[in-house]
Amino acid sequence: MDFPSPSQPTSPQPVPPQPVQPQPVQIPVQSHPGAMGTDEQVYTMPEKFIPATQAAAVPTKRPKKMVTIILIVVIVLAVLGIIGGVLFYVLRMMNDEPVVTDAQNAVVVNTNNANTVANVNVNENDNVNVNENANENENVNEDTNENVNANANDNINAVVNENANTNANTNTATTEVPVPGKDTDEDSLTNDEEKIWGTKADLPDSDSDGYTDGVEILAGYDPTNATSAGRLADNAALVGTFANDDYNYTVLYPTDWLAEALAEGDNSEVLLTPNTLDLAGQYIAITVIENPTGFTAVDWYVDTANVDEADLITFITFAGATGVWSTDGTTAYLANTDYIYAVSYRYGSSTELFFPTSFEMVAKSLTLTEPKKRQNSNDNTNAANANEAES
């Protein structure tokens, strides 16, 4: 189909060409696409009549390829960046922690060499640190041992000296004494002592004289004799008398006990010992001590035990002499100008005292006597003097 050519200008002046508006092409529409008949024709506008803007708007395939390539590059770089970040994190964690978990080994498959080198470096550093610490420990041990030894020696000496002083004071002042044995009738005689004196364990006043048995024993009276004149020393069935001529004293003791010197030929210490198994392990000792200063019993004990006189308890013997008890009550002291006489209750490791009232009676019965004259010596001296006179 031929299109008419544009009209020419009638003016002699040149006029710029005007764009020709394209005419729409009529394209037959088929009711069934792809089933075009052979006798139908399609027409299009010649290229010279198509505007330039319309031709530039037609897309081509080349720009699409460039965009696709750029996107692929960006995606690849992003993936590589993620992988690199993961690898960096894993390697850093492996260097910080000596133990690599299974998850880290599974991720870092291609960096075994790097892990090995890192482990080697860590091991070398650990060895260096351990050696340095060992050297420091050796130095510390040497210094510590020297200091401890020096301090220990000083402290031990100080403690020993203090204990020695403390023990001396403790033995004198704070000795714990066992309690008296069972006293059924509460007459101040234990049940064991009731057997010694022949009194009744269930009757406080065996002779019914108005005085309990213990009170009579401590006063020097016979608890089995109701008469007022019944002195304990007069009943040979109950008491015996031990006379120590070497040190000038006499003392009463139960007749069924044994009275003898601790060492043969030396009467400076005499033991009064029960001869029954029930009282075994306890006895009374009488010890004689030199008294060069002539102290009284009280003055001697204050000076020797370093105690306050106001804290002491004194007693009067049956003979009227004044004695003093030790602070624990287990020793009685008497004195003359020559000797100190100590009467002691020896109870060993017993937990109770079998005869405390009998012990006190023995202490009060101690009587100091005058020294006996040596008749044989005087006779010999007189004879010697007579011979000298005759010559």
Coordinates of C-alpha atoms in Angstrom, one line a residue:
M1 CA 0.0 0.0 0.0
D2 CA 1.5 3.3 -1.0
F3 CA 1.4 6.3 1.3
P4 CA 1.2 9.9 -0.2
S5 CA 4.3 11.9 0.2
P6 CA 4.2 15.1 2.3
S7 CA 3.2 18.3 0.7
Q8 CA 6.0 20.7 -0.3
P9 CA 6.1 24.3 1.0
T10 CA 5.0 27.0 -1.4
S11 CA 7.1 29.7 0.2
P12 CA 10.6 30.3 -1.0
Q13 CA 11.9 30.4 2.6
P14 CA 13.1 27.0 4.0
V15 CA 11.0 25.6 6.8
P16 CA 12.2 23.0 9.3
P17 CA 10.7 19.7 8.7
Q18 CA 7.9 18.7 11.1
P19 CA 7.7 15.3 12.5
V20 CA 5.2 13.1 11.0
Q21 CA 2.9 11.5 13.4
P22 CA 2.8 7.8 12.8
Q23 CA -0.4 6.3 11.7
P24 CA -1.6 3.2 13.6
V25 CA -1.2 0.1 11.7
Q26 CA -4.2 -2.0 11.6
I27 CA -3.3 -5.5 12.5
P28 CA -5.9 -8.1 12.0
V29 CA -6.9 -9.9 15.2
Q30 CA -7.3 -13.5 15.1
S31 CA -9.8 -15.3 17.1
H32 CA -7.2 -18.1 17.5
P33 CA -3.6 -17.0 17.8
G34 CA -1.2 -18.9 15.7
A35 CA -4.0 -20.0 13.3
M36 CA -3.4 -17.2 10.8
G37 CA -4.8 -17.9 7.4
T38 CA -2.5 -17.9 4.4
D39 CA -4.5 -15.3 2.6
E40 CA -4.3 -12.7 5.4
Q41 CA -1.6 -10.0 5.2
V42 CA 0.2 -7.9 7.8
Y43 CA 1.4 -4.4 7.1
T44 CA 4.0 -2.2 9.0
M45 CA 5.2 1.4 8.8
P46 CA 8.5 2.1 7.0
E47 CA 11.4 2.8 9.3
K48 CA 11.9 6.3 8.1
F49 CA 8.5 7.4 9.4
I50 CA 9.2 5.9 12.9
P51 CA 10.2 8.7 15.5
A52 CA 13.7 8.5 17.0
T53 CA 12.4 8.4 20.7
Q54 CA 10.2 5.5 19.9
A55 CA 13.1 3.6 18.4
A56 CA 15.4 4.2 21.4
A57 CA 12.8 2.9 23.8
V58 CA 13.0 -0.5 22.3
P59 CA 15.1 -2.6 24.8
T60 CA 17.9 -4.8 23.6
K61 CA 19.4 -8.0 25.2
R62 CA 22.9 -6.6 25.9
P63 CA 22.1 -4.4 29.0
K64 CA 20.3 -7.4 30.6
K65 CA 23.5 -9.5 30.5
M66 CA 25.5 -6.8 32.2
V67 CA 23.1 -6.5 35.1
T68 CA 23.1 -10.3 35.5
I69 CA 26.9 -10.4 35.6
I70 CA 27.0 -7.6 38.2
L71 CA 24.5 -9.3 40.4
I72 CA 26.5 -12.6 40.2
V73 CA 29.7 -10.8 41.2
V74 CA 28.0 -9.1 44.1
I75 CA 26.6 -12.4 45.3
V76 CA 29.9 -14.1 45.0
L77 CA 31.7 -11.4 46.9
A78 CA 29.1 -11.5 49.6
V79 CA 29.4 -15.2 50.0
L80 CA 33.2 -15.0 50.1
G81 CA 32.9 -12.3 52.7
I82 CA 30.7 -14.4 54.9
I83 CA 33.0 -17.4 54.5
G84 CA 36.0 -15.3 55.3
G85 CA 34.3 -13.9 58.4
V86 CA 33.4 -17.4 59.6
L87 CA 36.9 -18.6 59.0
F88 CA 38.4 -15.6 60.9
Y89 CA 36.0 -16.2 63.9
V90 CA 36.8 -20.0 63.9
L91 CA 40.6 -19.4 63.8
R92 CA 40.4 -16.8 66.5
M93 CA 38.3 -19.1 68.8
M94 CA 40.8 -21.9 68.2
N95 CA 43.7 -19.7 69.2
D96 CA 41.9 -18.5 72.3
E97 CA 40.8 -22.0 73.4
P98 CA 43.4 -24.8 73.6
V99 CA 40.7 -27.4 73.1
V100 CA 39.0 -27.5 69.7
T101 CA 35.5 -28.8 69.7
D102 CA 34.0 -31.1 67.1
A103 CA 32.0 -28.3 65.6
Q104 CA 35.1 -26.2 65.0
N105 CA 36.9 -29.1 63.4
A106 CA 34.0 -29.7 61.1
V107 CA 33.8 -26.1 60.0
V108 CA 37.5 -25.5 59.6
V109 CA 38.3 -28.3 57.2
N110 CA 40.8 -26.5 55.0
T111 CA 42.8 -24.8 57.8
N112 CA 44.3 -27.8 59.6
N113 CA 47.8 -26.5 59.0
A114 CA 46.9 -23.2 60.5
N115 CA 45.4 -24.9 63.6
T116 CA 48.5 -27.0 64.0
V117 CA 50.8 -24.0 63.9
A118 CA 48.7 -22.2 66.4
N119 CA 48.8 -25.2 68.7
V120 CA 52.5 -25.5 68.5
N121 CA 52.9 -21.8 69.4
V122 CA 50.6 -22.2 72.4
N123 CA 52.5 -25.2 73.7
E124 CA 55.8 -23.4 73.4
N125 CA 54.5 -20.5 75.3
D126 CA 53.0 -22.7 78.0
N127 CA 56.4 -24.4 78.5
V128 CA 58.1 -21.0 78.9
N129 CA 55.6 -19.9 81.5
V130 CA 55.8 -23.2 83.5
N131 CA 59.6 -22.9 83.7
E132 CA 59.4 -19.3 84.9
N133 CA 56.8 -20.3 87.6
A134 CA 58.9 -23.2 88.7
N135 CA 61.9 -20.9 89.3
E136 CA 59.8 -18.5 91.3
N137 CA 58.4 -21.4 93.4
E138 CA 61.9 -22.6 94.2
N139 CA 62.9 -19.2 95.4
V140 CA 59.8 -18.8 97.5
N141 CA 60.2 -22.2 99.1
E142 CA 63.8 -21.4 100.2
D143 CA 62.8 -18.1 101.8
T144 CA 59.8 -19.6 103.5
N145 CA 61.7 -22.4 105.0
E146 CA 64.3 -20.2 106.5
N147 CA 61.7 -17.8 108.0
V148 CA 59.6 -20.6 109.4
N149 CA 62.5 -22.3 111.1
A150 CA 63.7 -19.2 112.7
N151 CA 60.2 -18.3 114.0
A152 CA 59.5 -21.9 115.2
N153 CA 62.7 -22.0 117.2
D154 CA 62.0 -18.7 119.0
N155 CA 58.4 -19.6 119.7
I156 CA 59.2 -23.1 121.1
N157 CA 61.7 -21.8 123.5
A158 CA 59.3 -19.1 124.7
V159 CA 56.5 -21.6 125.2
V160 CA 58.6 -24.0 127.1
N161 CA 59.7 -21.3 129.5
E162 CA 56.2 -20.1 130.1
N163 CA 54.8 -23.6 130.6
A164 CA 57.5 -24.3 133.2
N165 CA 56.4 -21.3 135.3
T166 CA 52.8 -22.0 134.8
N167 CA 53.0 -25.6 135.9
A168 CA 54.7 -24.6 139.2
N169 CA 51.9 -22.3 140.1
T170 CA 49.2 -24.6 138.9
N171 CA 50.3 -27.6 140.9
T172 CA 50.3 -25.6 144.1
A173 CA 47.1 -23.6 143.6
T174 CA 44.6 -25.3 141.3
T175 CA 45.0 -29.0 141.7
E176 CA 41.7 -30.8 141.3
V177 CA 41.0 -33.2 144.2
P178 CA 38.6 -36.2 143.8
V179 CA 35.4 -36.0 145.7
P180 CA 34.8 -38.2 148.8
G181 CA 33.3 -41.6 148.3
K182 CA 29.7 -42.5 149.0
D183 CA 28.3 -41.7 152.5
T184 CA 25.0 -43.4 152.9
D185 CA 24.1 -42.0 156.4
E186 CA 25.7 -38.7 155.8
D187 CA 27.8 -38.7 159.0
S188 CA 31.0 -37.5 157.3
L189 CA 32.4 -41.0 157.2
T190 CA 32.4 -42.8 153.8
N191 CA 31.0 -46.3 153.6
D192 CA 34.6 -47.5 153.4
E193 CA 35.5 -45.6 156.6
E194 CA 32.5 -47.1 158.4
K195 CA 34.2 -50.5 158.0
I196 CA 37.5 -49.0 159.3
W197 CA 36.0 -47.7 162.6
G198 CA 33.4 -50.4 163.2
T199 CA 30.5 -47.9 162.9
K200 CA 27.1 -48.4 161.1
A201 CA 26.8 -47.2 157.5
D202 CA 23.1 -46.6 157.8
L203 CA 23.2 -44.9 161.2
P204 CA 24.8 -41.5 161.6
D205 CA 25.3 -41.8 165.4
S206 CA 26.4 -45.4 166.0
D207 CA 26.7 -45.1 169.8
S208 CA 23.7 -42.8 170.2
D209 CA 25.6 -40.2 172.3
G210 CA 24.2 -37.3 170.3
Y211 CA 27.3 -36.8 168.1
T212 CA 27.7 -38.1 164.6
D213 CA 30.4 -40.6 163.9
G214 CA 32.4 -38.3 161.8
V215 CA 32.4 -35.5 164.3
E216 CA 33.6 -37.8 167.0
I217 CA 36.5 -39.1 164.9
L218 CA 37.7 -35.6 164.1
A219 CA 37.5 -34.6 167.7
G220 CA 39.6 -37.7 168.8
Y221 CA 36.8 -39.6 170.4
D222 CA 35.6 -43.2 170.0
P223 CA 32.4 -43.3 167.9
T224 CA 31.5 -46.7 169.3
N225 CA 31.8 -45.6 173.0
A226 CA 28.9 -43.5 174.4
T227 CA 30.8 -42.3 177.5
S228 CA 32.2 -38.8 177.4
A229 CA 35.6 -40.1 178.5
G230 CA 35.9 -42.5 175.5
R231 CA 39.0 -41.2 173.8
L232 CA 39.9 -42.7 170.4
A233 CA 43.5 -43.3 171.5
D234 CA 42.3 -45.5 174.4
N235 CA 40.7 -48.0 172.1
A236 CA 43.5 -50.3 171.0
A237 CA 41.0 -52.3 168.9
L238 CA 40.6 -49.2 166.7
V239 CA 43.8 -47.3 166.6
G240 CA 47.6 -47.9 166.9
T241 CA 50.4 -45.4 167.6
F242 CA 53.5 -45.0 165.5
A243 CA 56.4 -43.3 167.3
N244 CA 59.2 -41.8 165.2
D245 CA 62.1 -41.3 167.6
D246 CA 64.4 -40.1 164.9
Y247 CA 62.3 -37.1 164.1
N248 CA 60.4 -36.7 167.4
Y249 CA 56.8 -37.3 166.7
T250 CA 53.9 -39.8 167.3
V251 CA 50.8 -40.4 165.2
L252 CA 47.6 -42.4 165.5
Y253 CA 46.4 -44.7 162.6
P254 CA 43.8 -47.5 162.2
T255 CA 45.1 -50.7 163.7
D256 CA 44.5 -52.8 160.6
W257 CA 46.7 -50.5 158.6
L258 CA 50.5 -50.9 158.0
A259 CA 52.9 -48.2 159.3
E260 CA 56.5 -48.4 158.1
A261 CA 59.3 -46.3 156.7
L262 CA 59.5 -45.9 153.0
A263 CA 63.2 -46.8 153.0
E264 CA 64.7 -49.1 155.6
G265 CA 66.7 -47.3 158.2
D266 CA 65.3 -43.9 157.1
N267 CA 62.3 -42.6 159.0
S268 CA 62.2 -39.3 157.2
E269 CA 59.2 -40.6 155.2
V270 CA 56.6 -43.0 156.8
L271 CA 53.7 -44.6 155.0
L272 CA 50.4 -45.5 156.5
T273 CA 48.8 -48.0 154.1
P274 CA 45.4 -49.8 154.3
N275 CA 45.7 -53.6 154.1
T276 CA 42.4 -54.2 152.3
L277 CA 41.9 -54.4 148.5
D278 CA 38.9 -52.1 148.8
L279 CA 41.3 -49.2 149.7
A280 CA 44.2 -50.2 147.5
G281 CA 46.0 -47.4 145.7
Q282 CA 45.5 -44.7 148.4
Y283 CA 47.6 -44.1 151.5
I284 CA 48.9 -41.5 153.9
A285 CA 52.5 -40.3 153.9
I286 CA 54.3 -38.4 156.7
T287 CA 57.4 -36.6 155.4
V288 CA 60.0 -34.7 157.5
I289 CA 61.7 -31.6 155.9
E290 CA 64.6 -29.6 157.3
N291 CA 63.6 -26.1 158.7
P292 CA 66.9 -24.2 158.9
T293 CA 65.1 -20.8 159.3
G294 CA 62.9 -22.0 162.1
F295 CA 59.7 -20.9 160.3
T296 CA 56.3 -21.7 161.7
A297 CA 54.2 -23.9 159.6
V298 CA 52.2 -21.0 158.2
D299 CA 55.3 -18.9 157.5
W300 CA 57.1 -21.7 155.8
Y301 CA 54.1 -22.6 153.6
V302 CA 53.6 -18.9 152.6
D303 CA 57.2 -18.6 151.7
T304 CA 57.5 -21.9 149.9
A305 CA 54.1 -22.0 148.0
N306 CA 54.1 -18.2 147.3
V307 CA 50.5 -17.8 148.5
D308 CA 48.6 -15.2 150.5
E309 CA 48.4 -16.0 154.2
A310 CA 44.8 -14.7 154.2
D311 CA 43.8 -17.6 151.9
L312 CA 45.1 -20.3 154.2
I313 CA 43.1 -22.5 156.6
T314 CA 44.7 -23.5 159.9
F315 CA 43.8 -26.2 162.4
I316 CA 44.6 -27.3 165.9
T317 CA 46.0 -30.7 166.7
F318 CA 44.7 -32.9 169.6
A319 CA 47.9 -31.8 171.4
G320 CA 47.1 -28.1 170.9
A321 CA 49.7 -27.3 168.2
T322 CA 48.8 -25.1 165.2
G323 CA 49.0 -26.5 161.7
V324 CA 48.0 -25.3 158.3
W325 CA 46.3 -27.0 155.3
S326 CA 47.6 -26.8 151.8
T327 CA 45.4 -24.8 149.4
D328 CA 44.0 -28.1 147.9
G329 CA 43.4 -29.6 151.3
T330 CA 45.4 -32.8 150.7
T331 CA 48.4 -31.9 153.0
A332 CA 48.7 -30.7 156.5
Y333 CA 51.8 -29.0 157.8
L334 CA 53.2 -28.7 161.3
A335 CA 56.6 -27.3 162.4
N336 CA 59.1 -27.0 165.2
T337 CA 62.4 -25.2 165.1
D338 CA 64.2 -28.0 163.4
Y339 CA 61.7 -29.7 161.0
I340 CA 58.6 -29.2 158.9
Y341 CA 56.2 -32.2 159.2
A342 CA 54.0 -32.8 156.2
V343 CA 51.0 -35.3 156.4
S344 CA 49.8 -36.0 152.8
Y345 CA 46.8 -37.9 151.4
R346 CA 48.1 -39.9 148.3
Y347 CA 45.2 -40.9 146.2
G348 CA 47.0 -41.6 142.9
S349 CA 44.7 -41.7 139.9
S350 CA 41.5 -42.5 141.9
T351 CA 38.4 -40.6 141.1
E352 CA 37.1 -40.5 144.7
L353 CA 38.6 -40.4 148.2
F354 CA 38.1 -43.5 150.2
F355 CA 38.9 -42.1 153.7
P356 CA 39.1 -38.3 153.8
T357 CA 37.9 -38.0 157.5
S358 CA 40.4 -40.6 158.7
F359 CA 43.2 -38.7 156.9
E360 CA 42.2 -35.5 158.7
M361 CA 42.2 -37.4 162.1
V362 CA 45.7 -38.8 161.4
A363 CA 46.9 -35.2 160.7
K364 CA 45.4 -33.8 163.9
S365 CA 46.8 -36.7 166.0
L366 CA 50.4 -35.9 165.0
T367 CA 52.1 -34.9 168.3
L368 CA 55.6 -33.4 168.4
T369 CA 57.8 -34.8 171.2
E370 CA 61.0 -33.7 172.9
P371 CA 64.2 -35.3 171.6
K372 CA 65.2 -38.3 173.7
K373 CA 68.6 -38.2 175.4
R374 CA 71.2 -40.5 174.1
Q375 CA 72.2 -42.4 177.3
N376 CA 75.0 -44.4 175.8
S377 CA 76.7 -41.4 174.4
N378 CA 76.6 -39.6 177.7
D379 CA 78.0 -42.6 179.6
N380 CA 80.9 -42.8 177.2
T381 CA 81.6 -39.1 177.5
N382 CA 81.5 -39.2 181.3
A383 CA 83.8 -42.2 181.4
A384 CA 86.2 -40.4 179.1
N385 CA 86.2 -37.3 181.2
A386 CA 86.8 -39.4 184.4
N387 CA 89.9 -41.0 182.8
E388 CA 91.3 -37.7 181.8
A389 CA 90.8 -36.4 185.4
E390 CA 92.6 -39.3 187.0
S391 CA 95.5 -38.9 184.7

